[in-house]
Amino acid sequence: MLHYLKLIQYDNLVLIAFAQLCVKYGLFEPFGVAITLSDFGMALLVIATICIAAAGNIIIAIYNQEGRVLLYASITETSANRLFIIFNAIGVLIGFYLSNLIGKPGFAALFVLVSGIFYIYASYLKEIVGVKNIVIGILAALSLIVVGIFDLLPAITEKNRESQTVIFSIILDYSIFAFIIITLRELVKDCLTIDRGHNIGLKTIPIVFGKSRTIKLIGATALIPIAAVFFYIYTYLFSNTQAVIFILVLLIAPLLYFMIRSFTAASDKHIIHLKLILKVILFTASISLLFYQFILK
């Protein structure tokens, strides 16, 4: 069972589901914005999203293995392919049902598109340097945006357009942040698997530029989310001292710590620590959505 959980990267799926629930119950409901999805509908959206994400993780693992050896020492390629089809089918079918449930059948195309992007990457694009990191980052961002698409957009009217737009803009801001952090995390993971990636012919950024240079590049790139969060504070939260302190402690401090440790990382143990820090940052960013109701009301 543990091998199957590793195959679908269950920890990442839990983070996705948690972030989506924080958007729904930490941002939408407390501010009383018009919504479309019931609790049942939201549960379906979460299940569909994590199924598509699990299928994507499986297809990437299949195409990244050496020859036709077993995946995670106990899962055959045939079993993995079967799981890919099952998760994909569940995700897409729920997407179709949910789209029709809210009266927007065209929204189902989003699930088909995401599923297709995973397959196209694994089949044709994996040898292009940096594409994997960007693709996974974009799809992580979409996992947040999809909540706004299914829950907010169908409920927009002329009367509530302004308030709905403000809430949706917050989702977009968090999606951009998630894209940056997930992309950095994928780069960190590539540094950990550089030897295996080299053996199977992948062209990751650490393989092309070297592990040491990539880690320092990651550290320098961490300035982007730090600057983005400072800009967000200055633009929207500067007059709210409580919110500023909260964001500084929850996001800026871990990001600064991550950047500093990136420049001093010298072993795989250090790199694993960097990976953990980014996971904590993703979790705290999701948690911050739950506090908007107390800070901004």
Short mmCIF file of C-alpha atoms in Angstrom, two decimals:
data_model
loop_
_atom_site.label_atom_id
_atom_site.label_comp_id
_atom_site.label_asym_id
_atom_site.label_seq_id
_atom_site.Cartn_x
_atom_site.Cartn_y
_atom_site.Cartn_z
CA MET A 1 0.00 0.00 0.00
CA LEU A 2 2.82 2.41 0.87
CA HIS A 3 4.31 2.01 -2.61
CA TYR A 4 0.99 2.95 -4.21
CA LEU A 5 0.71 6.01 -1.96
CA LYS A 6 4.21 7.06 -3.04
CA LEU A 7 3.28 6.49 -6.67
CA ILE A 8 0.37 8.92 -6.55
CA GLN A 9 2.37 11.28 -4.26
CA TYR A 10 -0.34 11.29 -1.62
CA ASP A 11 1.29 14.09 0.40
CA ASN A 12 0.94 16.48 -2.55
CA LEU A 13 -2.67 15.39 -3.06
CA VAL A 14 -3.46 16.12 0.59
CA LEU A 15 -1.98 19.62 0.20
CA ILE A 16 -4.11 20.25 -2.91
CA ALA A 17 -7.31 19.10 -1.19
CA PHE A 18 -6.51 21.13 1.93
CA ALA A 19 -5.84 24.29 -0.10
CA GLN A 20 -9.11 23.90 -2.01
CA LEU A 21 -11.08 23.45 1.20
CA CYS A 22 -9.40 26.52 2.70
CA VAL A 23 -10.50 28.56 -0.33
CA LYS A 24 -14.06 27.34 -0.02
CA TYR A 25 -14.56 27.48 3.74
CA GLY A 26 -11.98 30.09 4.72
CA LEU A 27 -12.61 32.64 2.00
CA PHE A 28 -15.99 32.15 0.29
CA GLU A 29 -18.40 31.27 3.08
CA PRO A 30 -17.20 33.66 5.84
CA PHE A 31 -17.51 36.66 3.50
CA GLY A 32 -20.95 35.62 2.31
CA VAL A 33 -20.13 35.76 -1.41
CA ALA A 34 -22.53 34.14 -3.85
CA ILE A 35 -21.51 30.53 -4.49
CA THR A 36 -22.70 27.67 -6.64
CA LEU A 37 -21.40 24.49 -5.03
CA SER A 38 -23.00 22.77 -2.07
CA ASP A 39 -20.83 20.79 0.36
CA PHE A 40 -21.51 17.72 -1.79
CA GLY A 41 -20.51 19.58 -4.93
CA MET A 42 -17.30 20.79 -3.30
CA ALA A 43 -16.47 17.25 -2.22
CA LEU A 44 -16.91 16.13 -5.82
CA LEU A 45 -14.62 18.91 -7.06
CA VAL A 46 -11.90 17.93 -4.58
CA ILE A 47 -12.17 14.26 -5.54
CA ALA A 48 -12.05 15.07 -9.27
CA THR A 49 -9.02 17.30 -8.81
CA ILE A 50 -6.97 14.85 -6.77
CA CYS A 51 -7.88 11.99 -9.13
CA ILE A 52 -6.59 13.94 -12.14
CA ALA A 53 -3.49 14.95 -10.17
CA ALA A 54 -2.91 11.33 -9.08
CA ALA A 55 -3.23 10.16 -12.69
CA GLY A 56 -0.70 12.81 -13.73
CA ASN A 57 1.78 11.68 -11.08
CA ILE A 58 1.37 8.08 -12.23
CA ILE A 59 1.95 8.78 -15.94
CA ILE A 60 5.05 10.84 -15.13
CA ALA A 61 6.39 8.00 -12.97
CA ILE A 62 5.74 5.48 -15.76
CA TYR A 63 7.63 7.49 -18.37
CA ASN A 64 10.47 8.31 -15.96
CA GLN A 65 11.29 4.72 -15.07
CA GLU A 66 14.34 2.90 -16.37
CA GLY A 67 13.22 0.56 -19.14
CA ARG A 68 10.30 -1.59 -17.97
CA VAL A 69 11.50 -2.21 -14.42
CA LEU A 70 9.14 -2.22 -11.48
CA LEU A 71 7.95 1.10 -10.12
CA TYR A 72 8.82 1.60 -6.44
CA ALA A 73 10.14 -1.97 -6.39
CA SER A 74 6.71 -3.63 -6.27
CA ILE A 75 4.38 -2.02 -8.84
CA THR A 76 4.45 -3.25 -12.40
CA GLU A 77 4.08 -0.92 -15.36
CA THR A 78 0.85 -2.71 -16.28
CA SER A 79 -0.63 -2.05 -12.83
CA ALA A 80 0.49 1.57 -12.98
CA ASN A 81 -1.12 2.06 -16.40
CA ARG A 82 -4.33 0.53 -15.11
CA LEU A 83 -4.35 2.93 -12.17
CA PHE A 84 -3.67 5.85 -14.51
CA ILE A 85 -6.75 4.96 -16.56
CA ILE A 86 -8.92 4.47 -13.46
CA PHE A 87 -7.96 7.76 -11.81
CA ASN A 88 -8.27 9.64 -15.09
CA ALA A 89 -11.70 8.16 -15.80
CA ILE A 90 -12.97 8.97 -12.30
CA GLY A 91 -11.68 12.55 -12.46
CA VAL A 92 -13.06 13.30 -15.92
CA LEU A 93 -16.42 11.62 -15.29
CA ILE A 94 -16.92 13.53 -12.03
CA GLY A 95 -15.90 16.68 -13.89
CA PHE A 96 -18.60 16.08 -16.50
CA TYR A 97 -21.21 15.35 -13.82
CA LEU A 98 -20.25 18.40 -11.76
CA SER A 99 -20.25 20.69 -14.81
CA ASN A 100 -23.76 19.61 -15.71
CA LEU A 101 -24.85 19.86 -12.07
CA ILE A 102 -24.03 23.59 -12.02
CA GLY A 103 -25.42 24.15 -15.52
CA LYS A 104 -22.03 24.78 -17.15
CA PRO A 105 -21.30 21.65 -19.23
CA GLY A 106 -18.45 23.39 -21.04
CA PHE A 107 -16.45 23.55 -17.79
CA ALA A 108 -15.81 19.80 -18.10
CA ALA A 109 -13.26 20.61 -20.80
CA LEU A 110 -10.95 21.87 -18.05
CA PHE A 111 -10.54 18.38 -16.60
CA VAL A 112 -9.96 16.87 -20.03
CA LEU A 113 -7.39 19.59 -20.79
CA VAL A 114 -5.44 19.04 -17.59
CA SER A 115 -5.45 15.29 -18.08
CA GLY A 116 -4.20 15.79 -21.63
CA ILE A 117 -1.42 18.14 -20.52
CA PHE A 118 -0.02 15.50 -18.16
CA TYR A 119 -0.01 12.88 -20.91
CA ILE A 120 1.52 15.21 -23.52
CA TYR A 121 4.28 16.21 -21.13
CA ALA A 122 5.13 12.64 -20.15
CA SER A 123 5.01 11.42 -23.76
CA TYR A 124 6.60 14.23 -25.76
CA LEU A 125 7.88 17.13 -23.65
CA LYS A 126 9.82 15.57 -20.78
CA GLU A 127 13.17 15.98 -22.53
CA ILE A 128 12.78 19.77 -22.80
CA VAL A 129 14.70 21.42 -19.99
CA GLY A 130 12.48 23.03 -17.35
CA VAL A 131 9.14 22.08 -18.92
CA LYS A 132 8.23 19.59 -16.18
CA ASN A 133 8.75 22.16 -13.44
CA ILE A 134 6.60 24.76 -15.20
CA VAL A 135 3.85 22.30 -16.16
CA ILE A 136 3.48 20.96 -12.62
CA GLY A 137 3.53 24.51 -11.24
CA ILE A 138 0.77 25.61 -13.64
CA LEU A 139 -1.38 22.61 -12.83
CA ALA A 140 -0.97 23.27 -9.09
CA ALA A 141 -2.14 26.84 -9.66
CA LEU A 142 -5.12 25.57 -11.64
CA SER A 143 -6.16 23.38 -8.70
CA LEU A 144 -6.95 26.61 -6.83
CA ILE A 145 -8.37 28.53 -9.77
CA VAL A 146 -10.78 25.70 -10.53
CA VAL A 147 -12.54 26.35 -7.20
CA GLY A 148 -13.26 29.90 -8.30
CA ILE A 149 -14.32 28.77 -11.76
CA PHE A 150 -16.84 26.23 -10.48
CA ASP A 151 -18.01 28.00 -7.33
CA LEU A 152 -17.81 31.75 -8.03
CA LEU A 153 -18.16 32.35 -11.77
CA PRO A 154 -21.59 30.71 -12.25
CA ALA A 155 -22.98 32.85 -9.40
CA ILE A 156 -21.84 36.22 -10.78
CA THR A 157 -24.58 38.78 -11.43
CA GLU A 158 -24.48 42.48 -12.21
CA LYS A 159 -25.17 43.27 -8.54
CA ASN A 160 -22.41 41.10 -7.05
CA ARG A 161 -19.82 41.34 -9.83
CA GLU A 162 -17.52 43.66 -7.88
CA SER A 163 -17.40 41.56 -4.70
CA GLN A 164 -17.05 38.32 -6.67
CA THR A 165 -14.19 39.82 -8.67
CA VAL A 166 -12.33 40.85 -5.51
CA ILE A 167 -12.55 37.34 -4.07
CA PHE A 168 -11.53 35.78 -7.38
CA SER A 169 -8.52 38.11 -7.56
CA ILE A 170 -7.38 36.79 -4.17
CA ILE A 171 -7.56 33.26 -5.55
CA LEU A 172 -5.47 34.32 -8.55
CA ASP A 173 -2.86 35.88 -6.26
CA TYR A 174 -2.60 32.68 -4.25
CA SER A 175 -2.46 30.65 -7.46
CA ILE A 176 0.51 32.65 -8.70
CA PHE A 177 2.23 32.15 -5.36
CA ALA A 178 1.50 28.41 -5.50
CA PHE A 179 2.92 28.24 -9.04
CA ILE A 180 6.20 29.80 -7.92
CA ILE A 181 6.60 27.66 -4.80
CA ILE A 182 5.66 24.40 -6.54
CA THR A 183 8.05 25.17 -9.41
CA LEU A 184 10.86 25.75 -6.90
CA ARG A 185 9.92 22.54 -5.09
CA GLU A 186 10.11 20.57 -8.33
CA LEU A 187 13.58 22.01 -8.94
CA VAL A 188 14.64 20.93 -5.45
CA LYS A 189 13.27 17.42 -6.10
CA ASP A 190 15.22 17.29 -9.38
CA CYS A 191 18.40 18.01 -7.42
CA LEU A 192 17.67 15.02 -5.20
CA THR A 193 17.11 12.68 -8.17
CA ILE A 194 19.89 14.00 -10.41
CA ASP A 195 21.72 10.64 -10.63
CA ARG A 196 18.60 8.68 -11.55
CA GLY A 197 17.53 11.38 -14.00
CA HIS A 198 20.90 11.19 -15.71
CA ASN A 199 20.66 7.39 -15.98
CA ILE A 200 17.30 7.50 -17.77
CA GLY A 201 18.24 10.36 -20.06
CA LEU A 202 16.20 13.19 -18.60
CA LYS A 203 17.31 16.77 -19.20
CA THR A 204 16.49 18.48 -15.95
CA ILE A 205 17.93 21.84 -14.92
CA PRO A 206 20.30 20.26 -12.31
CA ILE A 207 21.61 17.82 -14.94
CA VAL A 208 22.26 20.61 -17.44
CA PHE A 209 23.66 23.24 -15.06
CA GLY A 210 24.84 21.10 -12.15
CA LYS A 211 23.35 20.54 -8.69
CA SER A 212 25.35 23.24 -6.90
CA ARG A 213 24.51 25.96 -9.41
CA THR A 214 20.84 24.96 -9.46
CA ILE A 215 20.54 25.16 -5.66
CA LYS A 216 22.01 28.66 -5.73
CA LEU A 217 19.65 29.56 -8.58
CA ILE A 218 16.75 28.32 -6.46
CA GLY A 219 17.93 30.50 -3.60
CA ALA A 220 18.11 33.55 -5.85
CA THR A 221 14.70 32.78 -7.37
CA ALA A 222 13.20 32.73 -3.87
CA LEU A 223 13.49 36.52 -4.01
CA ILE A 224 10.52 36.51 -6.42
CA PRO A 225 7.88 35.17 -3.97
CA ILE A 226 9.41 37.28 -1.19
CA ALA A 227 9.07 40.42 -3.31
CA ALA A 228 5.56 39.37 -4.39
CA VAL A 229 4.40 38.93 -0.79
CA PHE A 230 5.89 42.29 0.24
CA PHE A 231 4.09 43.92 -2.70
CA TYR A 232 0.84 42.22 -1.62
CA ILE A 233 1.29 43.50 1.94
CA TYR A 234 2.04 47.05 0.76
CA THR A 235 -0.87 47.12 -1.70
CA TYR A 236 -3.66 45.45 0.31
CA LEU A 237 -2.72 44.97 3.95
CA PHE A 238 -0.39 47.80 4.94
CA SER A 239 -2.97 49.57 7.09
CA ASN A 240 -3.76 46.37 9.00
CA THR A 241 -0.93 45.79 11.49
CA GLN A 242 -2.28 42.43 12.59
CA ALA A 243 -2.39 41.15 9.01
CA VAL A 244 1.14 42.43 8.28
CA ILE A 245 2.60 40.68 11.33
CA PHE A 246 0.70 37.52 10.47
CA ILE A 247 2.05 37.41 6.89
CA LEU A 248 5.59 38.29 7.98
CA VAL A 249 5.67 35.40 10.44
CA LEU A 250 3.80 32.86 8.35
CA LEU A 251 5.29 33.48 4.89
CA ILE A 252 8.14 35.99 4.76
CA ALA A 253 10.17 34.44 7.60
CA PRO A 254 10.06 30.88 6.15
CA LEU A 255 10.87 32.20 2.67
CA LEU A 256 13.88 34.16 3.95
CA TYR A 257 15.03 31.09 5.89
CA PHE A 258 14.65 28.98 2.76
CA MET A 259 16.68 31.45 0.68
CA ILE A 260 19.52 31.57 3.20
CA ARG A 261 19.65 27.79 3.56
CA SER A 262 19.67 27.41 -0.24
CA PHE A 263 22.96 29.27 -0.50
CA THR A 264 24.54 27.06 2.17
CA ALA A 265 23.07 23.67 1.14
CA ALA A 266 25.89 21.21 0.45
CA SER A 267 24.38 17.73 0.81
CA ASP A 268 21.24 15.76 0.00
CA LYS A 269 20.26 16.07 3.66
CA HIS A 270 20.26 19.85 3.28
CA ILE A 271 18.27 19.64 0.05
CA ILE A 272 15.66 17.41 1.70
CA HIS A 273 15.38 20.09 4.39
CA LEU A 274 14.76 22.71 1.67
CA LYS A 275 12.02 20.53 0.20
CA LEU A 276 10.37 20.29 3.63
CA ILE A 277 10.51 24.07 4.11
CA LEU A 278 8.67 24.62 0.82
CA LYS A 279 5.99 22.13 1.86
CA VAL A 280 5.55 24.02 5.15
CA ILE A 281 5.26 27.30 3.20
CA LEU A 282 2.53 25.82 1.00
CA PHE A 283 0.68 24.64 4.10
CA THR A 284 0.96 27.98 5.91
CA ALA A 285 -0.15 29.84 2.77
CA SER A 286 -3.29 27.68 2.73
CA ILE A 287 -3.79 28.26 6.46
CA SER A 288 -3.62 32.03 5.90
CA LEU A 289 -6.85 31.83 3.90
CA LEU A 290 -8.66 30.81 7.07
CA PHE A 291 -7.66 34.03 8.83
CA TYR A 292 -8.99 36.55 6.31
CA GLN A 293 -12.36 36.43 8.04
CA PHE A 294 -10.78 37.61 11.31
CA ILE A 295 -8.30 40.10 9.84
CA LEU A 296 -10.34 41.91 7.20
CA LYS A 297 -13.84 41.94 8.68
#
